[in-house]
Each structure stands twice: as structure tokens, then as C-alpha cells.
């Protein structure tokens, strides 16, 4: 018999917090975190006998994790006496991180993206960047840095990223005599291609629509249609989340599923668009760079292209970033900064082959922005100038619950405008 | 005449307690302690990171007055329980009776039916995801062989919960085992006597098997009700509560509040309400059990017969 998992876990976690809090006080406190050294000296080098342990938390697994362990090892070689403890929290990243912050015993450096939730516990990096020109802040894409700012302060530096593009199966396009998509295709082109590429008898589909998409990813379609989920100042959703343009953008996907030119794929561990694309059963799929290698391994003859546009409106993109931040409670801030700086240095960025380089110089050196497979990701990055909703309002989490419910119902074929109006009505209380 | 047990003194008194001390310590540290702690938390706004503030009964009041998800998840759980509990008991008893037959290879089948209980929940969910797939799944393939076009099980609001029920029925090996033990304890002589009196199979079942196994039914009923209300992992792994919250179980509601939104106080309140529901249901089952559960050697019953 299963226990009341939630209750036990809630209580167990609270107990862990208490225990961890006790432990953290007993720990020796490395080098003094408040010293105002400039970043040019490594505190560790002066401390030869004792090894200093630096904790680094990541949400990655498998190949990505291996790369980060390699980066950590290189840092250890360059800084004798330093041990980098890579803590892989995987799917439980947020739970473990929140618990660690709550217990005042956080990792020194960690992967980060949710700056609204964690910014109060993170070290602002503006001073470090100003004092330490070797980080070469101008070498990062400006669009990526925007995603690392909250309340005007810089709380993280990007280590890797992906934008979303359409992957398409060239063989299926050729078989159906459909012209391959181009950089300036429209949603009408997309829809007619999806329709022609769907062959019900062969269980082949033009596109796959997620029945429970992350509203975060949908933002770029809403932006591209000239609207947004929330006003630029983050204070209003009426007229934004439920605008005609928002409804229209979301309706595209629901319509595709309704007329069966797209397959509705489930969340979680159900049959994913990814598997179908690899099996050659899916002609088009929107995704980040993460699956590119596995598509290659599956021997799919595929290309990438930017998302379709709404006629007469500029295309917009949304970014998924893996940034790195320093904990405010870190006892080793100078060393943490050294590690963070190394983690986003050109050398380390080049080692990260599972997502996209964040440094302009690395991209130019590898000519990625000219590679037909990778260029659409960077073209979309140039179009990623809008700020995602969660960075604009501290209560977005709660608002998003209502929006998600509406979006899921829209994907299942219900009326978009009605549902969005309801989501706005239900969410108004969180704006006050 | 009753014999008073001799009072143990000194070390002799202590020894048994020392033996169970590890369990007691574990119980205090990992069960009772956290439970009481969560009761305390339920009266606070407890965001893990940030200020902890006392809010009195606000969490409980919010739950009932201001959270549509609370009602939705409760309703889903009740619907699930109404389907799952009777089906589970019926099928488990049926399987146990099948396995109780004296046929060659019954040991093999007992192993086979128990096997799914050994597989971890995650692996089981993975298998079901593949079985239920609307387009390429084995379930719909089998249905198509008899001319039925199956639904997209996990993406269909009217079928997703049914799919959860069917998948949950799979992990009942331990319940079958308990029933089997109950069946085994029925003395053969009763059936023999009934045969001599000319009773048929149906009569034997209703007059002998069912009453004799009723204490086991009571136990399994209570355990099934508890497990139905605590249903979480399958939906968490398969559907994430969707589509349209049609499989959003109460336990997932509490889980999300705790570990997705980090409202520990609110989640504790959710959990304690669940505790109360299960307590009340168990109490009701016990209350009515006197009417239908037969204990051998029970004087009340014996008196009635005379």
C-alpha cells in the first residue's frame, strides 16, 4: 500500500530542512565570503594545504551532465586545492534547490532560469562583471542577457540556450511533392503543408500538437501575432491574454488537431512527437536544439527552418536558457565567481555540444550562424526581443495555472476566446 | 480462570522495549514527528524560501471557498474510488478463487498474477503509456482486431480516468494473495458437509465461501479505499493530471501545492483534510462491518443461531 506520499513528503522535507539547517552551522566556513577581493586572484591558490569544496548544482543528466563534470574537472586542474562538487538534481532540481535555500545551505553556484522566484537568494553580478573585464560581457548575445535580468539587476550569466524552430522531414516532403519550407513562410503555407503531408492510412502526420503545451513556449506565437499574455509593464492581462490575436495564435494548433492534419500528442511519458519524428511518422515538429543529435542518429533526413509568420508581422522567438548564478549565502563568493566565469568562458562553451553556444565569438569561429541546420536557431535568437511573462509579474505562477487550464482546453478543441476570457477573469485577483 | 501474567522487573522489563527501540525511534522521527509538524505547518503560510507567517485557519478556509482545483481533484478522486474499489475487490476475489483451484501449474499462475506488484510504479507507467497510445498502442490494436476503433485513451477526457482504473487494477497481486490465504483457511470439511447435503457450487459460494472470507474482504476493502484516495503515481507519470484535469487526483493537488508551488502550509492542510476523509470512511466501514463480517467463534453470531 502506498502511503499518503504528499503528506509524508511534505513533512519529511520539513524535517530534512531542520536537520540540514543544523548541519550547516556545524560546517567549517571555507574562506571568508565577504572579503572584497577583485576577481583576478584565486583565493584558493593561497590556501595550499586545505582543499576548498565548491558546490555546483545542475538539472542536467546523461551527456549534458558528463560535459559539466568535465568542465568542473578542468577548473580543478587550473585551480589546485579546489574541488568542485557537481550535484545533479535532475527532475527534482527546484525541490532540492528550494529546500537548500530554505536551510541556508545552498550550492555555491547553480543552474538558474527562474529569476523571479530565486532572485532574493542570488548574488547580483553587475559589480563582478564591471570589475572583471576578462568575462567579456559584450561577447554574449544581448537577447540572452535580457533573460538573466530581474528588477534591472543581472543575476546570472548564460551558459547555453536554445530557441525553437521547425524540424522537417525532407523525405516526406519530397514524397508528397510539397516544396520545402523557407525562411519567410506563413502559417497558411504551414497549414497546407501539414494537410498534404498527413497520410492517415500510413499513420503519418503533418505535425504534432502537444495537448498540454507549456504556455512559456507558446508565447512566441502570440508575440508573432502582435499580442502578448501580459502588458509590457506586467500590470494588466485584460486585452492581452484574451485579445483576438492571442486567441487566433492558439487556435492554429487546435484547428490542426481538429482537422487531423496534426496528431495530438500527450504530456509526460506518453508517445511524444520526438519519437514519432525519429520514426519518420511526423513531417514537421517544433522543438529546441536538444533533440537534434538524436534525429541525426535515427537517420532522419531533416532540415530546420524558423517558425512560420503571420502575414505582414515580424516573427518573434522565445528562448530557453541554462544560466548560472551564485548563491547569496555562498561562503566562497570569489571562488564561485571564478568558477562561474570559467563555466561561461569560450573554452567551456565550446565543450558544451548539447545546446547552443552563447558567445558571439564562438559562434563565428564555428560558423554556426551559416550552418543550415543551426542558422534558424540564431535567426530566431535575433527575433527574441520580447520579455517572457514570468519575468514581468511576480504572481505569474498563479496566473499561469488558469492560463494553462485554458490552453489545454483550447488544444482539446474548445472555444479559445471564451476560455481566455475566463482565465483573465479568474486571474484578476492575482494582479492586485 | 485467567492467569495474571507475572510482572517483569529491571532488565527483563526493559529487554522487549530495547528490541523494538529501532522501530520506535524510526516511527517517532519519520512518521509521528513529521505528521505533527505538518499539522503545525497547516496553520502557517510556509513558502520554504521566505517569511513564515501564522494564518490560523486560512489555509483550510481557502481550500473550501477559493480553490476550484480542490473541488475538481476531490471529485476526480471520488469518481475513481467509486469505480476502482468494487472492481478491485471483485476481480481480486475472483482471481484468488481461480488460483485456489487444485489444477496443475497453479503455482505458476500465482507467480504470474503477483508479478505486476513487484514492478516499480515508474516502469509500470512506461508500459501503460505504450499500451494506451491512441495511434500506435497495443490496446487499440487489439480492439481494432474485433472491429472497434479505440479512443485516444490518455488524451480523451472521458476515457483517461477509466484508463487509470484499468491500469491500477493491474497492481493487485498482494490483494489476491491475501484473499488466497483467506480461502485456504476455510476448512475443507464445510464443503464436504455441504456436498452431502446436496448444495451446488453457487450455494457453496454464498453460504460458505463468502461468509468465511468476509473478514478478509473487510481488510481488503479498507486497504483499497485508502489506496484509491491516495492514488498519485500513475497519473503523475502518465498524464500529469490531464487532459483538462480529468485525472487530477487529490494527492496530486496536494503534491503540486507542496512541490510545484512550494506552499507547504496549504499542502499540509490539504493532506490533513485527506487524512480526515480516510479516517471517516474507515470508521464508517468498521461501523457497518458488524452486519456482514462473520468471525468464527464469535459469540454474538453463535448466540443468534441458537
XYZ file of C-alpha atoms in Angstrom:
738
model
C 0.000 0.000 0.000
C 1.239 3.436 -0.809
C 1.452 5.984 1.908
C -0.016 9.445 1.578
C 3.002 10.392 -0.444
C 2.359 14.088 -0.368
C 1.835 14.404 3.341
C 4.764 12.272 4.301
C 6.991 14.000 1.814
C 5.923 17.445 2.910
C 6.568 16.576 6.488
C 9.735 14.655 5.731
C 11.101 17.536 3.778
C 10.407 19.912 6.614
C 12.309 17.602 8.921
C 15.185 17.457 6.463
C 15.265 21.227 6.434
C 15.600 21.276 10.162
C 18.366 18.679 10.099
C 20.176 20.369 7.239
C 19.966 23.736 8.964
C 21.596 22.228 11.999
C 24.348 20.676 9.929
C 25.135 23.815 8.020
C 26.037 25.654 11.164
C 28.422 22.917 12.165
C 30.283 23.094 8.873
C 33.576 24.997 8.735
C 33.088 28.079 6.650
C 35.795 27.869 3.943
C 37.301 31.199 3.011
C 35.675 34.394 4.034
C 32.919 35.250 1.590
C 32.713 38.900 2.486
C 36.285 39.789 1.554
C 36.308 42.280 -1.278
C 38.994 40.726 -3.424
C 38.836 41.529 -7.073
C 38.230 38.531 -9.236
C 41.774 38.478 -10.614
C 43.224 36.460 -7.741
C 42.066 32.981 -6.933
C 41.635 32.729 -3.174
C 42.237 29.023 -3.379
C 45.811 29.311 -4.572
C 46.870 30.976 -1.342
C 45.421 28.094 0.596
C 47.572 25.145 -0.356
C 47.024 22.599 2.365
C 43.295 22.584 2.728
C 41.085 21.811 -0.239
C 38.125 24.099 -0.700
C 34.969 22.445 -1.904
C 32.732 24.376 -4.250
C 29.235 23.050 -4.779
C 27.642 23.307 -8.216
C 24.049 22.221 -8.805
C 22.651 21.290 -12.205
C 19.366 19.942 -13.553
C 21.014 18.074 -16.415
C 21.503 14.342 -16.767
C 23.288 11.969 -19.147
C 25.514 13.555 -21.776
C 24.914 17.121 -20.598
C 25.894 16.201 -17.063
C 29.043 14.492 -18.298
C 30.059 17.681 -20.096
C 29.584 19.718 -16.932
C 31.629 17.258 -14.919
C 34.390 17.640 -17.498
C 34.213 21.415 -17.236
C 34.428 21.108 -13.447
C 37.464 18.840 -13.757
C 39.260 21.318 -15.981
C 38.568 24.040 -13.449
C 40.033 21.848 -10.706
C 43.200 21.334 -12.753
C 43.616 25.064 -13.249
C 42.949 25.765 -9.572
C 44.854 23.346 -7.351
C 43.305 22.873 -3.957
C 39.774 23.374 -5.255
C 37.295 20.588 -5.510
C 34.121 21.168 -7.471
C 31.308 19.009 -6.238
C 28.819 18.612 -9.085
C 25.360 17.956 -7.652
C 22.958 16.570 -10.247
C 19.407 17.231 -9.017
C 17.797 16.151 -12.296
C 13.998 16.407 -12.265
C 13.919 17.356 -8.603
C 16.010 20.461 -9.232
C 13.560 23.037 -7.932
C 12.510 20.983 -4.943
C 16.069 20.391 -3.830
C 17.186 23.917 -4.533
C 14.278 25.440 -2.627
C 14.999 23.133 0.300
C 18.702 24.050 0.238
C 17.947 27.778 0.171
C 15.389 27.336 2.916
C 18.008 25.595 5.037
C 20.532 28.372 4.300
C 22.864 25.755 2.887
C 22.604 26.287 -0.872
C 25.117 25.201 -3.504
C 27.618 27.975 -4.267
C 26.926 28.016 -7.992
C 23.823 26.660 -9.683
C 21.942 26.441 -12.943
C 19.213 29.039 -12.999
C 16.390 30.337 -15.126
C 13.580 31.233 -12.709
C 14.906 34.589 -11.535
C 11.581 35.903 -10.178
C 11.435 33.027 -7.685
C 15.049 32.958 -6.622
C 16.445 36.471 -7.145
C 16.278 37.349 -3.433
C 18.623 34.431 -2.712
C 21.035 35.149 -5.562
C 24.127 37.334 -5.750
C 23.759 40.301 -8.132
C 26.552 40.059 -10.690
C 26.755 43.616 -12.060
C 29.677 44.583 -9.783
C 31.606 41.416 -10.620
C 31.163 41.997 -14.330
C 32.264 45.631 -14.009
C 35.395 44.772 -12.006
C 36.386 41.805 -14.125
C 36.637 42.617 -17.835
C 38.009 39.126 -18.567
C 34.449 37.808 -18.562
C 33.914 39.767 -21.830
C 30.273 40.510 -21.231
C 29.805 42.074 -24.677
C 30.589 38.733 -26.270
C 27.234 37.352 -25.072
C 24.123 37.791 -27.177
C 22.185 40.687 -25.736
C 18.904 38.778 -26.044
C 20.249 36.092 -23.717
C 21.427 38.595 -21.110
C 17.928 40.091 -21.031
C 16.610 36.795 -19.724
C 19.119 36.995 -16.849
C 17.994 40.372 -15.562
C 15.353 40.918 -12.959
C 14.434 44.273 -11.440
C 17.205 45.769 -13.558
C 19.917 43.651 -11.946
C 21.949 40.888 -13.525
C 21.580 37.646 -11.546
C 23.086 35.118 -13.911
C 25.191 34.553 -16.998
C 24.049 32.334 -19.868
C 25.903 29.049 -20.371
C 23.771 27.510 -23.079
C 20.460 28.121 -24.769
C 18.033 27.030 -27.388
C 15.371 28.756 -29.406
C 12.582 26.813 -31.070
C 12.465 26.023 -34.774
C 10.516 23.695 -37.043
C 12.281 20.415 -37.821
C 11.029 18.927 -41.077
C 11.494 15.543 -42.701
C 12.804 16.131 -46.228
C 11.892 12.665 -47.473
C 8.225 13.044 -46.548
C 8.108 16.482 -48.155
C 9.537 15.126 -51.386
C 7.231 12.128 -51.412
C 4.190 14.382 -51.096
C 5.583 16.880 -53.635
C 5.389 19.699 -51.133
C 8.028 22.444 -51.535
C 10.472 22.603 -48.605
C 9.741 25.427 -46.166
C 11.685 28.675 -46.441
C 12.652 31.471 -44.057
C 9.645 33.582 -44.948
C 6.874 31.038 -44.973
C 3.499 31.885 -43.459
C 1.045 29.978 -41.304
C -1.082 29.351 -44.395
C 1.887 27.651 -46.053
C 2.376 25.660 -42.871
C -1.246 24.573 -42.657
C -1.488 23.462 -46.266
C 1.810 21.569 -45.928
C 0.568 19.845 -42.764
C -2.590 18.827 -44.537
C -0.818 17.429 -47.598
C 1.731 15.596 -45.503
C -0.834 13.749 -43.456
C -1.485 10.220 -44.718
C -3.970 8.600 -42.370
C -3.523 5.098 -43.796
C 0.198 5.158 -43.101
C -0.350 6.731 -39.658
C 1.739 9.606 -40.866
C 1.031 13.146 -39.700
C 1.970 16.618 -40.866
C 2.578 17.953 -37.388
C 2.223 17.057 -33.722
C 0.312 19.286 -31.296
C 1.019 18.887 -27.579
C -2.264 18.516 -25.733
C -0.737 20.245 -22.717
C 1.861 22.622 -24.089
C 3.927 24.800 -21.814
C 2.467 28.286 -22.075
C 6.053 29.543 -21.968
C 6.760 28.055 -25.400
C 3.525 29.390 -26.861
C 4.489 32.979 -26.144
C 6.416 33.340 -29.368
C 3.336 32.627 -31.463
C 1.322 35.150 -29.503
C 4.088 37.736 -29.850
C 4.414 36.984 -33.548
C 0.743 37.801 -33.974
C 1.331 41.170 -32.310
C -0.053 40.358 -28.862
C 1.226 39.048 -25.544
C -0.071 37.247 -22.438
C 0.584 40.275 -20.242
C 1.155 44.009 -20.693
C 4.788 45.151 -21.051
C 4.699 46.624 -17.525
C 3.356 43.337 -16.143
C 0.307 45.003 -14.586
C -2.548 44.035 -16.908
C -3.734 40.901 -18.667
C -7.137 42.135 -19.830
C -6.863 42.857 -23.545
C -3.604 40.914 -23.755
C -4.182 37.335 -22.630
C -7.696 37.377 -24.097
C -7.072 39.518 -27.177
C -8.274 38.470 -30.592
C -4.653 37.973 -31.704
C -3.809 35.703 -28.768
C -6.846 33.534 -29.398
C -6.052 33.413 -33.104
C -2.463 32.252 -32.494
C -3.524 29.462 -30.137
C -6.405 28.430 -32.363
C -3.995 27.475 -35.172
C -2.810 24.424 -33.247
C -6.209 23.378 -32.069
C -7.516 23.623 -35.649
C -4.677 21.458 -36.930
C -5.554 18.778 -34.397
C -9.252 19.105 -35.158
C -8.944 18.567 -38.901
C -6.440 15.766 -38.219
C -3.522 17.295 -40.098
C -1.748 17.122 -36.761
C -1.669 14.397 -34.160
C -2.483 15.350 -30.592
C 0.422 14.046 -28.504
C 0.311 13.673 -24.758
C 2.366 15.100 -21.990
C 4.667 13.244 -19.646
C 5.766 9.796 -20.765
C 3.212 9.237 -23.478
C 4.057 8.892 -27.145
C 5.988 12.037 -27.914
C 6.347 13.992 -31.102
C 10.048 13.365 -30.680
C 9.671 9.594 -31.053
C 7.322 9.984 -33.993
C 9.696 12.323 -35.770
C 12.546 9.871 -35.256
C 10.355 7.069 -36.608
C 9.665 9.085 -39.772
C 5.952 9.323 -38.962
C 5.952 13.061 -38.477
C 6.686 15.554 -41.237
C 7.144 18.653 -39.054
C 7.787 19.204 -35.374
C 8.643 22.322 -33.408
C 11.415 21.778 -30.911
C 14.623 23.125 -29.436
C 18.137 22.038 -30.332
C 18.160 19.290 -27.675
C 16.906 16.516 -29.947
C 18.973 17.392 -32.994
C 21.673 14.803 -32.355
C 19.146 12.037 -31.732
C 17.408 12.869 -35.015
C 20.741 12.509 -36.759
C 21.326 9.165 -35.069
C 17.871 7.985 -36.131
C 18.942 8.587 -39.737
C 16.167 11.040 -40.471
C 16.934 13.272 -43.433
C 15.787 16.504 -41.834
C 16.168 20.244 -42.094
C 15.410 23.145 -39.769
C 13.587 26.363 -40.500
C 12.316 29.319 -38.488
C 8.707 29.274 -37.336
C 6.110 30.447 -39.884
C 4.973 34.074 -39.777
C 1.679 35.852 -39.647
C 1.387 37.860 -42.885
C 2.783 41.358 -42.511
C 4.004 40.831 -38.947
C 7.589 40.204 -37.798
C 8.393 36.772 -36.375
C 9.261 36.565 -32.673
C 11.147 33.967 -30.668
C 11.260 32.697 -27.132
C 14.484 31.460 -25.533
C 15.134 28.539 -23.212
C 18.329 29.312 -21.315
C 20.606 27.457 -18.971
C 22.148 30.248 -16.950
C 24.474 30.036 -13.975
C 24.141 32.059 -10.768
C 25.841 32.437 -7.405
C 24.004 31.977 -4.119
C 23.870 34.996 -1.835
C 24.636 32.688 1.095
C 27.691 31.165 -0.567
C 30.675 31.168 1.746
C 33.063 31.285 -1.170
C 31.776 34.016 -3.412
C 35.086 34.950 -5.029
C 35.841 31.342 -5.866
C 32.260 30.875 -7.025
C 32.700 33.817 -9.380
C 35.912 32.291 -10.733
C 34.100 29.058 -11.406
C 31.104 30.783 -12.951
C 33.420 32.822 -15.155
C 35.192 29.670 -16.291
C 31.869 27.945 -16.865
C 30.815 30.599 -19.386
C 34.290 31.099 -20.894
C 34.880 30.323 -24.560
C 36.768 27.148 -23.646
C 33.912 25.736 -21.601
C 31.234 26.911 -24.034
C 32.995 25.005 -26.795
C 32.773 21.840 -24.712
C 29.002 22.162 -24.457
C 27.855 20.302 -27.539
C 24.312 19.527 -26.399
C 22.993 23.057 -26.562
C 23.946 26.180 -28.451
C 26.969 28.418 -27.833
C 26.075 31.689 -26.121
C 29.199 33.611 -27.163
C 29.236 35.528 -30.425
C 32.940 34.782 -30.921
C 32.435 31.019 -30.570
C 29.508 31.037 -32.986
C 31.532 32.963 -35.541
C 34.543 30.721 -35.110
C 32.447 27.596 -35.642
C 30.436 29.359 -38.388
C 27.264 28.064 -36.771
C 25.214 31.029 -37.956
C 25.957 29.918 -41.517
C 25.297 26.219 -40.977
C 21.878 25.437 -42.498
C 20.900 23.263 -39.521
C 21.901 25.797 -36.870
C 21.273 29.127 -38.581
C 17.494 29.144 -37.882
C 18.193 28.947 -34.137
C 20.316 32.100 -34.307
C 17.912 33.862 -36.626
C 15.192 33.186 -34.053
C 17.506 34.422 -31.292
C 17.746 37.766 -33.117
C 13.939 37.884 -33.032
C 13.829 37.163 -29.288
C 13.479 40.697 -28.070
C 10.286 40.358 -26.027
C 10.343 39.658 -22.309
C 8.570 36.471 -21.238
C 5.585 36.887 -18.932
C 7.123 35.248 -15.863
C 9.803 37.941 -15.704
C 7.146 40.665 -15.696
C 4.875 39.687 -12.824
C 5.792 38.019 -9.514
C 2.424 36.219 -9.419
C 2.779 34.708 -12.868
C 2.892 31.210 -11.379
C -0.662 31.568 -10.149
C -1.932 33.340 -13.245
C -0.318 30.677 -15.380
C -2.357 27.936 -13.710
C -5.521 29.478 -15.119
C -3.922 30.164 -18.474
C -2.625 26.578 -18.729
C -6.073 25.196 -17.987
C -7.494 27.384 -20.765
C -4.764 26.456 -23.230
C -5.228 22.737 -22.579
C -8.960 23.061 -23.202
C -8.276 25.002 -26.411
C -5.991 22.223 -27.653
C -8.799 19.753 -26.969
C -10.991 21.754 -29.326
C -12.944 24.114 -27.084
C -13.629 27.768 -27.823
C -10.465 29.829 -27.400
C -11.930 33.284 -26.776
C -14.374 32.091 -24.127
C -11.695 30.181 -22.257
C -9.202 33.016 -22.373
C -11.812 35.441 -21.072
C -12.455 33.094 -18.188
C -8.726 32.727 -17.486
C -8.399 36.508 -17.351
C -11.403 36.801 -15.048
C -10.074 34.110 -12.707
C -6.613 35.667 -12.641
C -7.527 39.294 -11.952
C -7.243 38.745 -8.205
C -3.528 37.937 -8.515
C -2.769 41.270 -10.155
C -3.733 43.350 -7.131
C -9.968 -18.799 35.177
C -7.473 -16.266 33.949
C -3.835 -16.318 34.902
C -2.275 -12.973 35.734
C 0.955 -12.539 33.786
C 3.942 -12.125 36.064
C 5.201 -8.550 36.229
C 8.609 -8.151 34.627
C 11.199 -6.181 36.539
C 14.516 -4.430 35.823
C 16.380 -5.673 32.784
C 13.722 -8.203 31.984
C 11.237 -5.353 31.790
C 13.492 -3.305 29.528
C 14.605 -6.019 27.106
C 11.487 -6.230 24.934
C 11.371 -2.467 24.587
C 15.019 -2.403 23.597
C 14.234 -4.896 20.877
C 11.599 -2.702 19.317
C 13.502 0.516 20.026
C 14.799 0.917 16.449
C 11.249 0.790 15.164
C 10.003 3.211 17.804
C 12.779 5.656 17.000
C 12.057 5.367 13.295
C 8.369 5.857 13.905
C 8.921 8.941 16.030
C 11.464 10.505 13.696
C 9.968 9.663 10.329
C 6.255 9.205 10.895
C 4.822 10.774 14.016
C 7.223 13.716 14.150
C 6.705 14.835 10.549
C 2.956 14.265 10.851
C 2.672 16.566 13.830
C 4.998 19.013 12.135
C 2.746 19.085 9.087
C -0.236 19.728 11.347
C 1.592 22.765 12.708
C 2.558 23.853 9.199
C -1.051 23.734 8.083
C -1.763 26.811 10.199
C 1.014 28.803 8.570
C 1.822 30.382 5.260
C 5.003 28.376 4.713
C 6.773 29.151 1.433
C 10.097 27.372 2.278
C 12.084 30.313 0.916
C 10.881 33.481 2.582
C 8.818 34.532 5.569
C 6.770 32.046 7.570
C 3.575 33.671 8.846
C 0.807 32.380 11.066
C -2.520 32.438 9.247
C -4.739 30.422 11.568
C -7.414 28.516 9.698
C -6.945 30.464 6.452
C -5.470 27.505 4.589
C -8.483 25.371 5.421
C -10.938 28.149 4.625
C -9.257 28.939 1.277
C -9.412 25.323 0.331
C -13.193 25.199 0.611
C -14.084 28.673 -0.574
C -11.486 29.833 -3.058
C -9.935 26.916 -4.894
C -11.810 25.284 -7.777
C -8.943 22.805 -8.157
C -9.655 21.481 -4.674
C -13.198 20.511 -5.631
C -12.155 19.260 -9.058
C -9.439 16.987 -7.645
C -11.698 15.743 -4.865
C -14.401 14.879 -7.390
C -11.914 13.062 -9.626
C -10.702 11.037 -6.657
C -14.223 10.117 -5.561
C -15.160 9.051 -9.102
C -12.006 6.954 -9.234
C -12.739 5.344 -5.874
C -16.335 4.529 -6.858
C -15.081 2.681 -9.924
C -11.917 1.222 -8.514
C -12.922 -0.116 -5.084
C -15.726 -2.511 -6.102
C -13.950 -3.612 -9.280
C -10.714 -4.233 -7.462
C -12.338 -6.321 -4.708
C -14.420 -8.292 -7.156
C -11.580 -9.092 -9.530
C -9.100 -9.868 -6.754
C -11.529 -12.305 -5.122
C -12.349 -13.855 -8.465
C -8.673 -14.332 -9.306
C -7.955 -15.742 -5.864
C -10.733 -18.315 -6.295
C -9.348 -19.267 -9.685
C -5.896 -19.667 -8.205
C -7.315 -21.729 -5.347
C -8.394 -24.485 -7.748
C -6.423 -27.652 -7.496
C -5.106 -27.785 -11.019
C -1.708 -28.490 -12.406
C 0.514 -25.387 -12.673
C -1.482 -23.238 -10.238
C 1.825 -22.227 -8.645
C 2.930 -20.812 -11.974
C -0.211 -18.711 -12.323
C 0.076 -17.444 -8.760
C 3.526 -16.127 -9.644
C 2.291 -14.589 -12.873
C -0.543 -12.718 -11.197
C 1.703 -11.480 -8.420
C 4.421 -10.308 -10.810
C 2.999 -6.846 -11.647
C 3.084 -5.948 -7.936
C 6.841 -6.325 -7.966
C 7.432 -3.996 -10.915
C 8.149 -0.452 -9.862
C 5.447 2.129 -10.447
C 7.558 4.053 -12.925
C 8.277 1.029 -15.102
C 4.612 0.098 -14.980
C 3.622 3.596 -16.081
C 6.034 3.377 -19.000
C 4.441 0.141 -20.110
C 0.936 1.579 -19.833
C 1.899 4.663 -21.813
C 2.784 2.353 -24.645
C -0.261 0.157 -24.215
C -2.668 3.103 -24.196
C -1.248 5.095 -27.079
C -4.209 6.115 -29.241
C -2.480 5.755 -32.566
C 0.209 3.144 -32.127
C -0.781 1.439 -28.863
C -1.281 -2.274 -28.407
C -4.671 -1.831 -26.703
C -6.261 -0.101 -29.655
C -4.596 -2.555 -31.990
C -6.292 -5.443 -30.174
C -9.598 -3.567 -30.243
C -9.213 -2.968 -33.981
C -8.950 -6.727 -34.497
C -12.539 -7.041 -33.311
C -13.611 -4.014 -35.304
C -13.591 -1.384 -32.543
C -11.886 1.950 -33.031
C -10.450 2.701 -29.619
C -10.235 6.220 -28.227
C -7.023 8.121 -27.648
C -7.144 6.843 -24.077
C -4.875 9.201 -22.217
C -5.786 12.266 -24.258
C -9.522 11.869 -24.031
C -11.336 13.494 -21.118
C -13.971 10.785 -20.963
C -11.542 7.864 -21.078
C -8.418 8.973 -19.209
C -9.832 8.190 -15.752
C -11.133 4.830 -16.935
C -7.655 4.121 -18.249
C -6.279 4.932 -14.790
C -8.734 2.500 -13.196
C -7.793 -0.311 -15.555
C -4.087 0.292 -15.072
C -4.482 0.411 -11.281
C -6.294 -2.934 -11.279
C -3.093 -4.487 -12.524
C -1.121 -3.973 -9.341
C -3.392 -6.023 -7.105
C -1.221 -9.107 -6.712
C -0.809 -8.655 -2.977
C -4.577 -8.357 -2.541
C -5.089 -11.595 -4.460
C -2.517 -13.201 -2.203
C -4.348 -12.113 0.938
C -7.632 -13.424 -0.454
C -5.936 -16.673 -1.354
C -4.734 -17.077 2.233
C -8.286 -16.388 3.438
C -9.691 -19.008 1.085
C -7.091 -21.540 2.137
C -8.129 -21.207 5.772
C -11.686 -22.370 5.076
C -11.898 -25.937 6.372
C -12.498 -28.477 3.636
C -14.980 -30.276 5.886
C -17.521 -27.490 5.454
C -17.638 -28.006 1.707
C -17.791 -31.763 2.154
C -20.704 -31.475 4.538
C -22.467 -29.118 2.119
C -21.928 -31.561 -0.736
C -23.533 -34.321 1.286
C -26.481 -32.028 1.942
C -26.746 -31.538 -1.815
C -25.529 -27.930 -2.120
C -24.433 -26.702 -5.561
C -21.433 -24.521 -6.415
C -23.433 -21.292 -6.173
C -24.866 -22.172 -2.813
C -21.458 -23.166 -1.535
C -20.076 -19.821 -2.601
C -22.769 -17.729 -0.945
C -23.270 -19.870 2.154
C -19.700 -20.925 2.896
C -17.011 -19.081 0.925
C -18.352 -15.540 1.202
C -19.104 -15.577 4.964
C -15.868 -17.361 5.767
C -13.800 -14.923 3.723
C -15.670 -11.809 4.890
C -13.002 -10.720 7.442
C -10.502 -10.726 4.580
C -12.930 -8.708 2.473
C -13.186 -6.150 5.265
C -9.420 -5.820 5.436
C -9.036 -5.566 1.676
C -11.931 -3.116 1.405
C -10.302 -0.727 3.832
C -6.908 -1.037 2.186
C -8.444 -0.466 -1.251
C -10.315 2.620 -0.111
C -7.107 4.040 1.320
C -5.105 3.291 -1.791
C -7.848 4.716 -4.019
C -7.770 8.013 -2.154
C -4.002 8.134 -2.212
C -3.761 7.456 -5.931
C -0.927 9.525 -7.332
C 1.967 7.923 -9.159
C 0.201 6.612 -12.266
C -1.422 9.922 -13.093
C 1.693 11.823 -12.131
C 3.743 9.758 -14.549
C 1.230 9.183 -17.337
C -0.967 12.230 -17.725
C 0.258 14.824 -15.256
C -3.386 15.204 -14.243
C -4.642 15.925 -17.738
C -6.357 16.091 -20.096
C -8.301 19.019 -18.691
C -7.675 17.825 -15.131
C -9.766 14.733 -15.689
C -7.135 12.656 -13.876
C -6.091 15.341 -11.426
C -6.202 13.294 -8.241
C -6.432 14.864 -4.823
C -2.986 13.609 -3.883
C -1.565 15.330 -6.950
C -3.316 18.544 -5.971
C -1.561 18.417 -2.599
C 1.692 17.359 -4.225
C 1.608 20.275 -6.668
C 0.892 22.761 -3.931
C 3.843 21.453 -1.958
C 6.485 20.764 -4.559
C 5.496 22.791 -7.586
C 4.236 25.940 -5.908
C 6.043 25.462 -2.590
C 3.010 26.308 -0.478
C 3.910 23.901 2.302
C 1.305 25.189 4.732
C -1.506 24.916 2.224
C -0.374 21.454 1.118
C -0.289 20.311 4.747
C -3.851 21.498 5.172
C -4.782 19.568 2.008
C -3.163 16.449 3.378
C -4.854 16.672 6.738
C -8.214 17.018 5.076
C -7.439 13.831 3.142
C -6.497 12.188 6.440
C -9.886 13.115 7.838
C -11.716 11.761 4.787
C -9.937 8.416 5.035
C -10.478 8.299 8.800
C -14.215 8.890 8.383
C -14.571 6.319 5.601
C -12.650 3.701 7.557
C -14.790 4.408 10.598
C -17.987 4.012 8.561
C -16.805 0.718 7.089
C -15.971 -0.585 10.558
C -19.332 0.585 11.867
C -21.248 -1.373 9.248
C -18.909 -4.371 9.310
C -20.733 -5.962 12.273
C -23.625 -6.602 9.911
C -21.745 -8.508 7.240
C -18.473 -9.786 8.621
C -18.501 -13.236 10.166
C -15.873 -14.231 12.691
C -15.587 -17.880 13.568
C -16.067 -18.415 17.262
C -17.727 -15.031 17.619
C -20.255 -15.390 20.441
C -22.655 -12.768 19.155
C -23.216 -14.709 15.973
C -23.233 -18.073 17.647
C -25.901 -16.815 20.035
C -28.134 -15.716 17.207
C -28.061 -19.095 15.569
C -29.159 -20.841 18.729
